[in-house]
Amino acid sequence: MIQDQAREVLELLVQRVERVVVGKKKEIELAVIAMLYGGHILLEDVPGVGKTLLVRTLAACVGGSFGRIQFTSDLQPADVTGVTVYQPLTGSLEFRPGPIHAHIVLADEINRAAPRTQSALLEAMEERKVTVDGVTRELPQPFLLLATQNPLEYEGTYRLPEAQLDRFLMRLSLGYPKPEQEVEMLSRMQNPGVEPKPVILPEEIRLMQRQVRMVLVDERIKEYLVSVADASRRHPKLSLGISPRGTLCWMGAAQAMAYYRGRSYVIPDDVKEVAEAVLAHRIVLKPDAGFAGMTSPQMVAELVKQADVPLFHRASGGAS
């Protein structure tokens, strides 16, 4: 019964966001999947396709706090994490939290900040904590970071290191809308609806995240995940394969997908459905593979296709 109620709330959440972000239901669902697992998202796409709009709308539909960081070349780590200020009237030190201290944080154009500032996010992304002047402070829970970057414009940018990319659960791309979807978007601009209101609270999200961890993953599913990861590490066209963290994230995202679909167990379709979003940014192609036209999503699809998919009998509660 609780799972049915969660399913209804999550469907309503997707519908509310889809009212604003037209024609991107799959990407919205994947963003909700990431939130259920507690993972961060990198939105990589050209300007003007709704990356920031998606984040702002999702934050508006979640009844928590929202922080936005506009990354620029002169941004300092303290502008992200916060700073300790001396108060002359009281003679005490007062901590002023930065925008990272929120439930949902938008890191806009993350690759425009220097590596020193980008590194200020690493502790927050991995441990949900920030350390300022030797004092470690917990971030609000749940904590979700959604970062955007433009993959076409590299002037004045700093490439995200692999260690930081690996901390993002998913990399999503919205892409251009279809013509009929763009027409609908223009019509909505002429007749804007009401502002989106919260449909779920942070406490409910934390409860769902705990329930996601309890979703059953059969040993054969785990062996399947590891076989794909191991194949990526030995693939002749890859210079960097899927890390153990990547395998863990893949399993967690599959658990969240199963939970979102209303099941208490993972099936192979859950694993396949999240594979590209979770794995494509974790592998690095060798130069000759890139020159031949191979892309990371294509490589992920090839790895998943080549692995032996586990089969389940209907009596076991699974599906092939």
PDB file of C-alpha atoms in Angstrom:
ATOM      1  CA  MET A   1       0.000   0.000   0.000  1.00  0.00           C
ATOM      2  CA  ILE A   2       2.832   2.382   0.884  1.00  0.00           C
ATOM      3  CA  GLN A   3       4.558   1.572  -2.406  1.00  0.00           C
ATOM      4  CA  ASP A   4       1.338   2.304  -4.336  1.00  0.00           C
ATOM      5  CA  GLN A   5       1.075   5.692  -2.639  1.00  0.00           C
ATOM      6  CA  ALA A   6       4.719   6.440  -3.456  1.00  0.00           C
ATOM      7  CA  ARG A   7       4.106   5.517  -7.094  1.00  0.00           C
ATOM      8  CA  GLU A   8       1.170   7.931  -7.289  1.00  0.00           C
ATOM      9  CA  VAL A   9       3.188  10.775  -5.755  1.00  0.00           C
ATOM     10  CA  LEU A  10       6.129  10.185  -8.092  1.00  0.00           C
ATOM     11  CA  GLU A  11       3.866  10.088 -11.144  1.00  0.00           C
ATOM     12  CA  LEU A  12       2.280  13.372 -10.036  1.00  0.00           C
ATOM     13  CA  LEU A  13       5.754  14.872  -9.589  1.00  0.00           C
ATOM     14  CA  VAL A  14       6.728  13.915 -13.148  1.00  0.00           C
ATOM     15  CA  GLN A  15       3.450  15.283 -14.505  1.00  0.00           C
ATOM     16  CA  ARG A  16       3.906  18.625 -12.721  1.00  0.00           C
ATOM     17  CA  VAL A  17       7.427  19.054 -14.099  1.00  0.00           C
ATOM     18  CA  GLU A  18       6.306  17.968 -17.574  1.00  0.00           C
ATOM     19  CA  ARG A  19       3.724  20.759 -17.610  1.00  0.00           C
ATOM     20  CA  VAL A  20       6.613  23.217 -17.691  1.00  0.00           C
ATOM     21  CA  VAL A  21       9.362  21.250 -19.467  1.00  0.00           C
ATOM     22  CA  VAL A  22       7.563  20.105 -22.629  1.00  0.00           C
ATOM     23  CA  GLY A  23       8.262  16.770 -24.298  1.00  0.00           C
ATOM     24  CA  LYS A  24      11.039  15.550 -22.008  1.00  0.00           C
ATOM     25  CA  LYS A  25       9.256  12.894 -19.952  1.00  0.00           C
ATOM     26  CA  LYS A  26      12.088  10.353 -20.173  1.00  0.00           C
ATOM     27  CA  GLU A  27      14.682  12.851 -18.946  1.00  0.00           C
ATOM     28  CA  ILE A  28      12.348  14.043 -16.168  1.00  0.00           C
ATOM     29  CA  GLU A  29      11.800  10.453 -15.052  1.00  0.00           C
ATOM     30  CA  LEU A  30      15.542   9.811 -14.997  1.00  0.00           C
ATOM     31  CA  ALA A  31      16.044  12.953 -12.882  1.00  0.00           C
ATOM     32  CA  VAL A  32      13.449  11.638 -10.420  1.00  0.00           C
ATOM     33  CA  ILE A  33      15.203   8.234 -10.453  1.00  0.00           C
ATOM     34  CA  ALA A  34      18.463   9.967  -9.529  1.00  0.00           C
ATOM     35  CA  MET A  35      16.715  11.809  -6.699  1.00  0.00           C
ATOM     36  CA  LEU A  36      15.291   8.524  -5.384  1.00  0.00           C
ATOM     37  CA  TYR A  37      18.762   7.023  -5.238  1.00  0.00           C
ATOM     38  CA  GLY A  38      20.306  10.220  -3.891  1.00  0.00           C
ATOM     39  CA  GLY A  39      22.646  10.731  -6.846  1.00  0.00           C
ATOM     40  CA  HIS A  40      23.757  13.870  -8.650  1.00  0.00           C
ATOM     41  CA  ILE A  41      23.094  14.797 -12.283  1.00  0.00           C
ATOM     42  CA  LEU A  42      25.208  16.449 -14.970  1.00  0.00           C
ATOM     43  CA  LEU A  43      23.024  18.136 -17.613  1.00  0.00           C
ATOM     44  CA  GLU A  44      25.208  18.472 -20.697  1.00  0.00           C
ATOM     45  CA  ASP A  45      23.636  20.178 -23.687  1.00  0.00           C
ATOM     46  CA  VAL A  46      23.634  23.232 -25.912  1.00  0.00           C
ATOM     47  CA  PRO A  47      22.230  26.522 -24.567  1.00  0.00           C
ATOM     48  CA  GLY A  48      18.523  27.227 -24.578  1.00  0.00           C
ATOM     49  CA  VAL A  49      17.054  23.710 -24.411  1.00  0.00           C
ATOM     50  CA  GLY A  50      15.711  23.967 -20.859  1.00  0.00           C
ATOM     51  CA  LYS A  51      18.452  22.646 -18.572  1.00  0.00           C
ATOM     52  CA  THR A  52      18.053  25.379 -15.967  1.00  0.00           C
ATOM     53  CA  LEU A  53      14.265  25.334 -16.362  1.00  0.00           C
ATOM     54  CA  LEU A  54      14.197  21.611 -15.557  1.00  0.00           C
ATOM     55  CA  VAL A  55      16.201  22.109 -12.368  1.00  0.00           C
ATOM     56  CA  ARG A  56      14.181  25.096 -11.183  1.00  0.00           C
ATOM     57  CA  THR A  57      10.874  23.345 -11.854  1.00  0.00           C
ATOM     58  CA  LEU A  58      11.972  20.159 -10.098  1.00  0.00           C
ATOM     59  CA  ALA A  59      13.075  22.223  -7.107  1.00  0.00           C
ATOM     60  CA  ALA A  60       9.725  24.047  -7.059  1.00  0.00           C
ATOM     61  CA  CYS A  61       7.872  20.722  -6.982  1.00  0.00           C
ATOM     62  CA  VAL A  62       9.958  19.494  -4.048  1.00  0.00           C
ATOM     63  CA  GLY A  63       9.147  21.274  -0.824  1.00  0.00           C
ATOM     64  CA  GLY A  64      12.749  21.889   0.195  1.00  0.00           C
ATOM     65  CA  SER A  65      15.325  24.660  -0.074  1.00  0.00           C
ATOM     66  CA  PHE A  66      16.921  25.630  -3.381  1.00  0.00           C
ATOM     67  CA  GLY A  67      20.365  27.080  -4.026  1.00  0.00           C
ATOM     68  CA  ARG A  68      21.884  28.332  -7.261  1.00  0.00           C
ATOM     69  CA  ILE A  69      25.551  28.850  -8.032  1.00  0.00           C
ATOM     70  CA  GLN A  70      26.505  30.648 -11.232  1.00  0.00           C
ATOM     71  CA  PHE A  71      30.000  29.345 -11.938  1.00  0.00           C
ATOM     72  CA  THR A  72      32.424  31.887 -13.374  1.00  0.00           C
ATOM     73  CA  SER A  73      36.200  32.069 -13.677  1.00  0.00           C
ATOM     74  CA  ASP A  74      36.506  34.335 -10.617  1.00  0.00           C
ATOM     75  CA  LEU A  75      34.283  32.222  -8.327  1.00  0.00           C
ATOM     76  CA  GLN A  76      36.076  31.182  -5.117  1.00  0.00           C
ATOM     77  CA  PRO A  77      35.513  28.021  -3.018  1.00  0.00           C
ATOM     78  CA  ALA A  78      34.125  30.145  -0.177  1.00  0.00           C
ATOM     79  CA  ASP A  79      31.447  31.451  -2.555  1.00  0.00           C
ATOM     80  CA  VAL A  80      30.210  27.860  -2.777  1.00  0.00           C
ATOM     81  CA  THR A  81      30.685  26.410   0.702  1.00  0.00           C
ATOM     82  CA  GLY A  82      30.298  29.518   2.859  1.00  0.00           C
ATOM     83  CA  VAL A  83      32.607  31.668   4.935  1.00  0.00           C
ATOM     84  CA  THR A  84      33.363  32.406   8.581  1.00  0.00           C
ATOM     85  CA  VAL A  85      32.996  36.125   9.373  1.00  0.00           C
ATOM     86  CA  TYR A  86      34.288  37.978  12.447  1.00  0.00           C
ATOM     87  CA  GLN A  87      31.589  39.972  14.249  1.00  0.00           C
ATOM     88  CA  PRO A  88      33.294  43.007  15.910  1.00  0.00           C
ATOM     89  CA  LEU A  89      30.290  43.831  18.120  1.00  0.00           C
ATOM     90  CA  THR A  90      30.270  40.438  19.808  1.00  0.00           C
ATOM     91  CA  GLY A  91      33.867  39.459  19.231  1.00  0.00           C
ATOM     92  CA  SER A  92      32.725  36.085  17.866  1.00  0.00           C
ATOM     93  CA  LEU A  93      33.017  34.206  14.591  1.00  0.00           C
ATOM     94  CA  GLU A  94      29.837  33.609  12.627  1.00  0.00           C
ATOM     95  CA  PHE A  95      29.465  31.105   9.821  1.00  0.00           C
ATOM     96  CA  ARG A  96      27.512  32.277   6.794  1.00  0.00           C
ATOM     97  CA  PRO A  97      26.512  29.257   4.711  1.00  0.00           C
ATOM     98  CA  GLY A  98      26.988  29.297   0.959  1.00  0.00           C
ATOM     99  CA  PRO A  99      24.404  28.253  -1.633  1.00  0.00           C
ATOM    100  CA  ILE A 100      25.560  24.617  -1.401  1.00  0.00           C
ATOM    101  CA  HIS A 101      23.598  24.381   1.878  1.00  0.00           C
ATOM    102  CA  ALA A 102      20.263  23.496   0.259  1.00  0.00           C
ATOM    103  CA  HIS A 103      18.241  20.410  -0.626  1.00  0.00           C
ATOM    104  CA  ILE A 104      18.491  20.999  -4.375  1.00  0.00           C
ATOM    105  CA  VAL A 105      21.441  22.939  -5.783  1.00  0.00           C
ATOM    106  CA  LEU A 106      21.889  24.158  -9.357  1.00  0.00           C
ATOM    107  CA  ALA A 107      25.545  24.456 -10.375  1.00  0.00           C
ATOM    108  CA  ASP A 108      25.122  26.465 -13.567  1.00  0.00           C
ATOM    109  CA  GLU A 109      27.921  26.146 -16.166  1.00  0.00           C
ATOM    110  CA  ILE A 110      30.092  24.209 -13.760  1.00  0.00           C
ATOM    111  CA  ASN A 111      33.021  23.965 -16.175  1.00  0.00           C
ATOM    112  CA  ARG A 112      33.517  27.758 -16.194  1.00  0.00           C
ATOM    113  CA  ALA A 113      34.997  27.722 -12.694  1.00  0.00           C
ATOM    114  CA  ALA A 114      38.650  26.982 -11.989  1.00  0.00           C
ATOM    115  CA  PRO A 115      39.555  23.460 -10.778  1.00  0.00           C
ATOM    116  CA  ARG A 116      40.150  24.790  -7.239  1.00  0.00           C
ATOM    117  CA  THR A 117      36.540  25.960  -7.051  1.00  0.00           C
ATOM    118  CA  GLN A 118      35.193  22.823  -8.716  1.00  0.00           C
ATOM    119  CA  SER A 119      36.975  20.750  -6.078  1.00  0.00           C
ATOM    120  CA  ALA A 120      34.932  22.514  -3.387  1.00  0.00           C
ATOM    121  CA  LEU A 121      32.025  20.362  -4.533  1.00  0.00           C
ATOM    122  CA  LEU A 122      33.770  16.997  -4.143  1.00  0.00           C
ATOM    123  CA  GLU A 123      33.230  16.579  -0.399  1.00  0.00           C
ATOM    124  CA  ALA A 124      29.636  17.757  -0.697  1.00  0.00           C
ATOM    125  CA  MET A 125      28.880  15.350  -3.535  1.00  0.00           C
ATOM    126  CA  GLU A 126      30.460  12.299  -1.914  1.00  0.00           C
ATOM    127  CA  GLU A 127      29.902  12.798   1.824  1.00  0.00           C
ATOM    128  CA  ARG A 128      27.069  15.357   1.979  1.00  0.00           C
ATOM    129  CA  LYS A 129      29.300  17.562   4.122  1.00  0.00           C
ATOM    130  CA  VAL A 130      31.424  20.694   3.732  1.00  0.00           C
ATOM    131  CA  THR A 131      34.474  21.684   5.728  1.00  0.00           C
ATOM    132  CA  VAL A 132      35.178  25.388   6.257  1.00  0.00           C
ATOM    133  CA  ASP A 133      38.018  26.625   8.492  1.00  0.00           C
ATOM    134  CA  GLY A 134      38.487  23.148   9.900  1.00  0.00           C
ATOM    135  CA  VAL A 135      34.839  22.722  10.903  1.00  0.00           C
ATOM    136  CA  THR A 136      32.767  20.074   9.104  1.00  0.00           C
ATOM    137  CA  ARG A 137      29.067  20.782   8.670  1.00  0.00           C
ATOM    138  CA  GLU A 138      26.313  18.468   7.472  1.00  0.00           C
ATOM    139  CA  LEU A 139      24.298  19.454   4.420  1.00  0.00           C
ATOM    140  CA  PRO A 140      20.498  19.302   4.381  1.00  0.00           C
ATOM    141  CA  GLN A 141      19.060  15.884   3.585  1.00  0.00           C
ATOM    142  CA  PRO A 142      18.191  14.916   0.963  1.00  0.00           C
ATOM    143  CA  PHE A 143      20.903  16.708  -1.009  1.00  0.00           C
ATOM    144  CA  LEU A 144      20.841  16.762  -4.807  1.00  0.00           C
ATOM    145  CA  LEU A 145      23.307  18.615  -7.040  1.00  0.00           C
ATOM    146  CA  LEU A 146      22.354  19.261 -10.660  1.00  0.00           C
ATOM    147  CA  ALA A 147      25.149  20.765 -12.733  1.00  0.00           C
ATOM    148  CA  THR A 148      24.949  22.114 -16.274  1.00  0.00           C
ATOM    149  CA  GLN A 149      27.618  22.548 -18.909  1.00  0.00           C
ATOM    150  CA  ASN A 150      27.786  23.394 -22.601  1.00  0.00           C
ATOM    151  CA  PRO A 151      29.657  20.662 -24.528  1.00  0.00           C
ATOM    152  CA  LEU A 152      30.287  22.850 -27.596  1.00  0.00           C
ATOM    153  CA  GLU A 153      31.881  26.008 -26.207  1.00  0.00           C
ATOM    154  CA  TYR A 154      35.267  25.460 -24.573  1.00  0.00           C
ATOM    155  CA  GLU A 155      36.736  28.971 -24.505  1.00  0.00           C
ATOM    156  CA  GLY A 156      37.193  30.054 -20.894  1.00  0.00           C
ATOM    157  CA  THR A 157      36.191  26.658 -19.495  1.00  0.00           C
ATOM    158  CA  TYR A 158      37.946  23.968 -17.477  1.00  0.00           C
ATOM    159  CA  ARG A 159      37.324  20.332 -18.315  1.00  0.00           C
ATOM    160  CA  LEU A 160      35.815  18.331 -15.452  1.00  0.00           C
ATOM    161  CA  PRO A 161      38.310  15.718 -14.218  1.00  0.00           C
ATOM    162  CA  GLU A 162      37.328  12.054 -14.414  1.00  0.00           C
ATOM    163  CA  ALA A 163      37.248  11.810 -10.612  1.00  0.00           C
ATOM    164  CA  GLN A 164      34.556  14.473 -10.481  1.00  0.00           C
ATOM    165  CA  LEU A 165      32.598  13.067 -13.427  1.00  0.00           C
ATOM    166  CA  ASP A 166      32.520   9.716 -11.630  1.00  0.00           C
ATOM    167  CA  ARG A 167      30.689  11.360  -8.724  1.00  0.00           C
ATOM    168  CA  PHE A 168      27.708  12.198 -10.916  1.00  0.00           C
ATOM    169  CA  LEU A 169      25.178   9.397 -10.921  1.00  0.00           C
ATOM    170  CA  MET A 170      23.864  10.358 -14.360  1.00  0.00           C
ATOM    171  CA  ARG A 171      24.681  12.502 -17.340  1.00  0.00           C
ATOM    172  CA  LEU A 172      21.570  13.641 -19.189  1.00  0.00           C
ATOM    173  CA  SER A 173      21.018  15.528 -22.424  1.00  0.00           C
ATOM    174  CA  LEU A 174      17.667  17.156 -23.222  1.00  0.00           C
ATOM    175  CA  GLY A 175      18.188  17.803 -26.919  1.00  0.00           C
ATOM    176  CA  TYR A 176      16.054  19.944 -29.188  1.00  0.00           C
ATOM    177  CA  PRO A 177      12.269  19.479 -28.969  1.00  0.00           C
ATOM    178  CA  LYS A 178      10.238  18.069 -31.827  1.00  0.00           C
ATOM    179  CA  PRO A 179       8.459  20.724 -33.971  1.00  0.00           C
ATOM    180  CA  GLU A 180       5.034  19.971 -32.465  1.00  0.00           C
ATOM    181  CA  GLN A 181       6.507  20.144 -28.972  1.00  0.00           C
ATOM    182  CA  GLU A 182       8.100  23.509 -29.715  1.00  0.00           C
ATOM    183  CA  VAL A 183       4.751  24.811 -30.988  1.00  0.00           C
ATOM    184  CA  GLU A 184       3.145  23.673 -27.728  1.00  0.00           C
ATOM    185  CA  MET A 185       5.915  25.409 -25.793  1.00  0.00           C
ATOM    186  CA  LEU A 186       5.205  28.682 -27.621  1.00  0.00           C
ATOM    187  CA  SER A 187       1.491  28.339 -26.881  1.00  0.00           C
ATOM    188  CA  ARG A 188       2.186  27.819 -23.192  1.00  0.00           C
ATOM    189  CA  MET A 189       4.297  30.964 -23.137  1.00  0.00           C
ATOM    190  CA  GLN A 190       1.254  32.921 -24.338  1.00  0.00           C
ATOM    191  CA  ASN A 191      -0.990  31.288 -21.748  1.00  0.00           C
ATOM    192  CA  PRO A 192       1.193  30.510 -18.746  1.00  0.00           C
ATOM    193  CA  GLY A 193      -0.351  28.311 -16.093  1.00  0.00           C
ATOM    194  CA  VAL A 194      -0.007  28.573 -12.347  1.00  0.00           C
ATOM    195  CA  GLU A 195       3.410  28.291 -10.749  1.00  0.00           C
ATOM    196  CA  PRO A 196       4.300  24.695  -9.836  1.00  0.00           C
ATOM    197  CA  LYS A 197       3.722  23.875  -6.185  1.00  0.00           C
ATOM    198  CA  PRO A 198       5.405  21.236  -4.016  1.00  0.00           C
ATOM    199  CA  VAL A 199       3.959  17.747  -4.336  1.00  0.00           C
ATOM    200  CA  ILE A 200       6.525  15.976  -2.161  1.00  0.00           C
ATOM    201  CA  LEU A 201       8.447  16.921   0.992  1.00  0.00           C
ATOM    202  CA  PRO A 202      12.111  16.243   1.838  1.00  0.00           C
ATOM    203  CA  GLU A 203      11.069  13.851   4.622  1.00  0.00           C
ATOM    204  CA  GLU A 204       9.064  11.806   2.122  1.00  0.00           C
ATOM    205  CA  ILE A 205      12.022  11.674  -0.260  1.00  0.00           C
ATOM    206  CA  ARG A 206      14.306  10.406   2.506  1.00  0.00           C
ATOM    207  CA  LEU A 207      11.787   7.685   3.347  1.00  0.00           C
ATOM    208  CA  MET A 208      11.620   6.665  -0.314  1.00  0.00           C
ATOM    209  CA  GLN A 209      15.415   6.620  -0.536  1.00  0.00           C
ATOM    210  CA  ARG A 210      15.545   4.168   2.364  1.00  0.00           C
ATOM    211  CA  GLN A 211      12.906   2.012   0.676  1.00  0.00           C
ATOM    212  CA  VAL A 212      14.879   2.056  -2.590  1.00  0.00           C
ATOM    213  CA  ARG A 213      17.872   0.520  -0.786  1.00  0.00           C
ATOM    214  CA  MET A 214      15.621  -2.393   0.196  1.00  0.00           C
ATOM    215  CA  VAL A 215      14.626  -3.254  -3.398  1.00  0.00           C
ATOM    216  CA  LEU A 216      15.761  -6.819  -4.107  1.00  0.00           C
ATOM    217  CA  VAL A 217      18.665  -7.361  -6.517  1.00  0.00           C
ATOM    218  CA  ASP A 218      19.163 -11.006  -7.505  1.00  0.00           C
ATOM    219  CA  GLU A 219      22.723 -12.381  -7.518  1.00  0.00           C
ATOM    220  CA  ARG A 220      22.423 -13.020 -11.274  1.00  0.00           C
ATOM    221  CA  ILE A 221      21.654  -9.325 -11.815  1.00  0.00           C
ATOM    222  CA  LYS A 222      24.753  -8.392  -9.803  1.00  0.00           C
ATOM    223  CA  GLU A 223      26.880 -10.798 -11.850  1.00  0.00           C
ATOM    224  CA  TYR A 224      25.488  -9.219 -15.011  1.00  0.00           C
ATOM    225  CA  LEU A 225      26.447  -5.711 -13.841  1.00  0.00           C
ATOM    226  CA  VAL A 226      29.955  -6.830 -12.936  1.00  0.00           C
ATOM    227  CA  SER A 227      30.414  -8.673 -16.253  1.00  0.00           C
ATOM    228  CA  VAL A 228      29.644  -5.460 -18.186  1.00  0.00           C
ATOM    229  CA  ALA A 229      31.977  -3.416 -15.972  1.00  0.00           C
ATOM    230  CA  ASP A 230      34.768  -5.979 -16.272  1.00  0.00           C
ATOM    231  CA  ALA A 231      34.389  -6.103 -20.062  1.00  0.00           C
ATOM    232  CA  SER A 232      34.736  -2.306 -20.214  1.00  0.00           C
ATOM    233  CA  ARG A 233      38.032  -2.465 -18.303  1.00  0.00           C
ATOM    234  CA  ARG A 234      39.482  -4.916 -20.822  1.00  0.00           C
ATOM    235  CA  HIS A 235      37.960  -3.446 -23.987  1.00  0.00           C
ATOM    236  CA  PRO A 236      40.598  -2.576 -26.616  1.00  0.00           C
ATOM    237  CA  LYS A 237      38.779   0.630 -27.616  1.00  0.00           C
ATOM    238  CA  LEU A 238      38.630   2.040 -24.067  1.00  0.00           C
ATOM    239  CA  SER A 239      41.373   3.726 -22.084  1.00  0.00           C
ATOM    240  CA  LEU A 240      39.179   3.962 -18.987  1.00  0.00           C
ATOM    241  CA  GLY A 241      36.482   1.479 -18.033  1.00  0.00           C
ATOM    242  CA  ILE A 242      33.638   1.491 -15.524  1.00  0.00           C
ATOM    243  CA  SER A 243      34.836   1.965 -11.940  1.00  0.00           C
ATOM    244  CA  PRO A 244      33.513  -0.019  -8.954  1.00  0.00           C
ATOM    245  CA  ARG A 245      31.661   3.165  -7.950  1.00  0.00           C
ATOM    246  CA  GLY A 246      30.060   3.092 -11.381  1.00  0.00           C
ATOM    247  CA  THR A 247      28.859  -0.472 -10.810  1.00  0.00           C
ATOM    248  CA  LEU A 248      27.388   0.503  -7.439  1.00  0.00           C
ATOM    249  CA  CYS A 249      25.658   3.510  -8.967  1.00  0.00           C
ATOM    250  CA  TRP A 250      24.299   1.384 -11.805  1.00  0.00           C
ATOM    251  CA  MET A 251      22.766  -1.081  -9.365  1.00  0.00           C
ATOM    252  CA  GLY A 252      21.344   1.739  -7.225  1.00  0.00           C
ATOM    253  CA  ALA A 253      19.803   3.450 -10.243  1.00  0.00           C
ATOM    254  CA  ALA A 254      18.242   0.133 -11.311  1.00  0.00           C
ATOM    255  CA  GLN A 255      16.782  -0.255  -7.800  1.00  0.00           C
ATOM    256  CA  ALA A 256      15.332   3.256  -8.039  1.00  0.00           C
ATOM    257  CA  MET A 257      13.892   2.483 -11.479  1.00  0.00           C
ATOM    258  CA  ALA A 258      12.242  -0.687 -10.157  1.00  0.00           C
ATOM    259  CA  TYR A 259      10.828   1.282  -7.207  1.00  0.00           C
ATOM    260  CA  TYR A 260       9.517   3.970  -9.563  1.00  0.00           C
ATOM    261  CA  ARG A 261       7.847   1.272 -11.656  1.00  0.00           C
ATOM    262  CA  GLY A 262       6.114  -0.068  -8.559  1.00  0.00           C
ATOM    263  CA  ARG A 263       8.194  -3.216  -8.011  1.00  0.00           C
ATOM    264  CA  SER A 264      10.158  -4.480  -5.013  1.00  0.00           C
ATOM    265  CA  TYR A 265      12.718  -6.299  -7.185  1.00  0.00           C
ATOM    266  CA  VAL A 266      14.999  -5.423 -10.112  1.00  0.00           C
ATOM    267  CA  ILE A 267      14.571  -6.957 -13.558  1.00  0.00           C
ATOM    268  CA  PRO A 268      17.036  -6.749 -16.489  1.00  0.00           C
ATOM    269  CA  ASP A 269      14.917  -4.090 -18.190  1.00  0.00           C
ATOM    270  CA  ASP A 270      15.530  -1.749 -15.216  1.00  0.00           C
ATOM    271  CA  VAL A 271      19.268  -2.252 -15.622  1.00  0.00           C
ATOM    272  CA  LYS A 272      19.191  -1.581 -19.366  1.00  0.00           C
ATOM    273  CA  GLU A 273      16.935   1.466 -19.043  1.00  0.00           C
ATOM    274  CA  VAL A 274      19.413   3.399 -16.897  1.00  0.00           C
ATOM    275  CA  ALA A 275      22.646   2.057 -18.439  1.00  0.00           C
ATOM    276  CA  GLU A 276      23.434   4.914 -20.832  1.00  0.00           C
ATOM    277  CA  ALA A 277      22.657   7.708 -18.352  1.00  0.00           C
ATOM    278  CA  VAL A 278      24.757   6.093 -15.607  1.00  0.00           C
ATOM    279  CA  LEU A 279      27.693   4.677 -17.573  1.00  0.00           C
ATOM    280  CA  ALA A 280      28.405   6.784 -20.682  1.00  0.00           C
ATOM    281  CA  HIS A 281      30.272   9.538 -18.815  1.00  0.00           C
ATOM    282  CA  ARG A 282      32.378   7.024 -16.841  1.00  0.00           C
ATOM    283  CA  ILE A 283      34.229   5.528 -19.801  1.00  0.00           C
ATOM    284  CA  VAL A 284      36.913   7.118 -21.976  1.00  0.00           C
ATOM    285  CA  LEU A 285      37.385   6.075 -25.594  1.00  0.00           C
ATOM    286  CA  LYS A 286      40.826   5.697 -27.073  1.00  0.00           C
ATOM    287  CA  PRO A 287      41.628   8.340 -29.709  1.00  0.00           C
ATOM    288  CA  ASP A 288      41.412   5.915 -32.640  1.00  0.00           C
ATOM    289  CA  ALA A 289      37.907   4.844 -31.557  1.00  0.00           C
ATOM    290  CA  GLY A 290      36.812   8.473 -31.387  1.00  0.00           C
ATOM    291  CA  PHE A 291      38.298   9.220 -34.794  1.00  0.00           C
ATOM    292  CA  ALA A 292      36.365   6.249 -36.195  1.00  0.00           C
ATOM    293  CA  GLY A 293      33.095   7.868 -35.064  1.00  0.00           C
ATOM    294  CA  MET A 294      32.438   5.771 -31.971  1.00  0.00           C
ATOM    295  CA  THR A 295      30.680   7.571 -29.083  1.00  0.00           C
ATOM    296  CA  SER A 296      30.409   6.726 -25.396  1.00  0.00           C
ATOM    297  CA  PRO A 297      26.642   5.939 -25.557  1.00  0.00           C
ATOM    298  CA  GLN A 298      27.285   3.614 -28.504  1.00  0.00           C
ATOM    299  CA  MET A 299      30.019   1.842 -26.555  1.00  0.00           C
ATOM    300  CA  VAL A 300      27.741   1.398 -23.540  1.00  0.00           C
ATOM    301  CA  ALA A 301      25.040  -0.075 -25.778  1.00  0.00           C
ATOM    302  CA  GLU A 302      27.604  -2.453 -27.277  1.00  0.00           C
ATOM    303  CA  LEU A 303      28.853  -3.595 -23.863  1.00  0.00           C
ATOM    304  CA  VAL A 304      25.324  -4.160 -22.564  1.00  0.00           C
ATOM    305  CA  LYS A 305      24.318  -6.054 -25.715  1.00  0.00           C
ATOM    306  CA  GLN A 306      27.349  -8.360 -25.622  1.00  0.00           C
ATOM    307  CA  ALA A 307      26.827  -9.426 -21.996  1.00  0.00           C
ATOM    308  CA  ASP A 308      24.668 -12.459 -21.251  1.00  0.00           C
ATOM    309  CA  VAL A 309      21.332 -11.253 -19.882  1.00  0.00           C
ATOM    310  CA  PRO A 310      20.125 -13.289 -16.880  1.00  0.00           C
ATOM    311  CA  LEU A 311      16.870 -15.168 -17.380  1.00  0.00           C
ATOM    312  CA  PHE A 312      14.200 -15.638 -14.707  1.00  0.00           C
ATOM    313  CA  HIS A 313      11.253 -17.975 -14.484  1.00  0.00           C
ATOM    314  CA  ARG A 314       7.893 -16.369 -13.794  1.00  0.00           C
ATOM    315  CA  ALA A 315       7.587 -18.351 -10.567  1.00  0.00           C
ATOM    316  CA  SER A 316      10.650 -16.577  -9.142  1.00  0.00           C
ATOM    317  CA  GLY A 317       8.958 -13.179  -9.390  1.00  0.00           C
ATOM    318  CA  GLY A 318      11.371 -11.893 -12.032  1.00  0.00           C
ATOM    319  CA  ALA A 319      11.220 -11.450 -15.768  1.00  0.00           C
ATOM    320  CA  SER A 320      13.573 -12.047 -18.631  1.00  0.00           C
TER     321      SER A 320
END
